């Protein structure tokens, strides 16, 4: 439904994109290598995140909410920075919103279909923080310079992330 909605509101605005077209064989090989790379990389992230947590005497929850989350979000960060530098801020915003929707619905839903996930109420503060910063984002997007996230507001979000990470480090 979300993809249908996005397709309907996107219009027919053409983007200047440099696309290389490969033959079918090369495309299939790249797809297979990508899937294998994602599987191996995902497995290594989980294995070494747990080892990292035990070596540093940190909780799995801390590692998941920081190291693993950062590792999986770095490609999105790079994509958004490149989009903004090329003056395609809609792509940067769409990347963040789309990624969050995909993670919450498709990733969590698919994972739960494979094996039901037990919710740990210890994560409540993290969900409350997520709701809080989402509200702050909406407020900041509709105040001062309407529909614009200024550098001061953006700096505030970076500071909130650092504060959240410190909170996670000291929380048991």
XYZ file of C-alpha atoms in Angstrom:
172
model
C 0.000 0.000 0.000
C 2.845 2.381 0.846
C 4.582 1.707 -2.494
C 1.282 2.262 -4.337
C 0.786 5.557 -2.455
C 4.325 6.757 -3.229
C 3.912 5.862 -6.900
C 0.661 7.842 -7.090
C 2.034 11.002 -5.427
C 5.388 10.944 -7.192
C 4.023 12.230 -10.476
C 6.153 11.949 -13.563
C 9.068 14.140 -12.496
C 12.063 12.971 -14.450
C 15.360 12.664 -12.623
C 18.672 12.916 -14.353
C 20.200 9.557 -13.614
C 23.291 7.910 -15.008
C 22.369 4.234 -15.388
C 24.597 1.555 -16.862
C 22.727 -1.342 -18.401
C 24.334 -4.774 -18.164
C 23.468 -7.902 -20.113
C 21.157 -10.441 -18.449
C 23.938 -12.844 -17.445
C 25.997 -10.146 -15.735
C 22.864 -8.802 -13.999
C 21.969 -12.254 -12.631
C 25.554 -12.808 -11.433
C 25.546 -9.431 -9.649
C 22.192 -10.206 -8.005
C 23.385 -13.630 -6.816
C 26.688 -12.188 -5.525
C 24.752 -9.414 -3.782
C 22.428 -11.875 -2.048
C 25.383 -14.046 -0.971
C 27.233 -10.940 0.247
C 24.196 -9.765 2.234
C 23.741 -13.195 3.818
C 27.413 -13.592 4.762
C 27.713 -9.965 5.862
C 24.551 -10.158 7.989
C 25.764 -13.325 9.637
C 29.193 -11.834 10.358
C 27.611 -8.700 11.830
C 25.546 -10.770 14.269
C 28.419 -13.094 15.241
C 30.977 -10.345 15.783
C 28.527 -7.921 17.409
C 27.848 -10.544 20.089
C 31.593 -11.189 20.507
C 32.272 -7.454 20.654
C 29.588 -7.022 23.316
C 30.999 -9.805 25.477
C 34.614 -8.612 25.162
C 33.650 -5.071 26.218
C 31.131 -6.334 28.761
C 28.296 -4.505 27.015
C 24.742 -5.761 26.638
C 23.534 -7.239 23.351
C 20.838 -4.555 23.438
C 23.465 -1.777 23.474
C 25.356 -3.322 20.559
C 22.132 -3.839 18.584
C 20.910 -0.275 19.185
C 24.267 1.301 18.312
C 26.885 -0.714 16.411
C 24.528 -2.935 14.400
C 22.071 -0.085 13.776
C 24.889 2.208 12.653
C 26.392 -0.478 10.435
C 23.101 -1.143 8.673
C 22.341 2.579 8.363
C 25.681 3.760 6.951
C 24.639 3.067 3.335
C 21.509 5.170 3.931
C 23.615 7.968 5.415
C 25.928 7.974 2.398
C 22.982 7.856 -0.011
C 21.255 10.758 1.746
C 24.423 12.889 1.875
C 25.068 12.327 -1.846
C 21.423 13.121 -2.668
C 21.538 16.379 -0.690
C 24.861 17.397 -2.263
C 23.288 16.866 -5.698
C 20.314 19.008 -4.605
C 17.855 16.093 -4.436
C 16.673 16.582 -0.867
C 13.434 14.702 -1.612
C 15.531 11.605 -2.221
C 17.258 12.034 1.139
C 13.962 12.431 3.013
C 12.342 9.610 1.044
C 15.303 7.359 1.787
C 14.956 7.884 5.528
C 11.156 7.591 5.613
C 11.105 4.632 3.239
C 13.833 2.836 5.137
C 12.013 3.225 8.438
C 8.732 2.005 6.960
C 10.504 -0.926 5.298
C 12.292 -1.857 8.543
C 9.187 -1.620 10.695
C 6.827 -3.418 8.333
C 8.734 -5.679 5.952
C 11.826 -6.602 7.984
C 10.071 -6.985 11.329
C 7.060 -8.645 9.690
C 9.120 -11.125 7.667
C 11.321 -11.952 10.640
C 8.255 -12.597 12.789
C 6.746 -14.817 10.094
C 9.860 -17.000 10.204
C 10.003 -17.107 14.001
C 7.715 -15.093 16.302
C 9.571 -12.382 18.187
C 8.966 -11.940 21.897
C 8.715 -8.279 22.841
C 10.963 -7.249 25.712
C 9.335 -4.440 27.761
C 12.864 -3.262 28.628
C 12.797 -1.666 25.156
C 9.930 0.673 26.153
C 12.262 3.638 26.867
C 13.739 3.234 23.389
C 10.282 3.276 21.798
C 9.301 6.312 23.868
C 12.474 8.060 22.700
C 11.656 7.133 19.087
C 8.175 8.620 19.438
C 9.623 11.717 21.141
C 12.187 12.448 18.422
C 9.626 11.776 15.694
C 7.361 14.407 17.263
C 10.282 16.826 17.513
C 11.028 16.237 13.820
C 7.425 17.010 12.846
C 7.419 20.139 14.997
C 10.745 21.352 13.616
C 9.615 20.759 10.029
C 6.540 22.943 10.530
C 7.967 25.801 12.584
C 10.324 28.654 11.847
C 11.256 28.117 8.178
C 8.366 25.958 7.155
C 9.199 22.551 5.658
C 12.921 22.977 6.180
C 15.311 21.332 8.603
C 17.965 23.944 9.330
C 21.528 23.270 10.453
C 20.744 24.244 14.044
C 17.852 21.785 14.178
C 19.959 19.134 12.445
C 22.754 19.701 14.971
C 20.199 19.253 17.731
C 19.263 15.842 16.264
C 22.921 14.791 16.141
C 23.315 15.880 19.787
C 20.167 13.895 20.679
C 21.663 10.812 19.025
C 24.912 11.211 20.969
C 22.946 11.712 24.205
C 20.869 8.619 23.441
C 24.008 6.572 22.821
C 25.509 7.758 26.127
C 22.204 6.907 27.832
C 22.393 3.398 26.360
C 25.971 2.986 27.530
C 25.112 3.785 31.141
C 21.765 2.038 31.214
C 21.741 -1.535 32.465
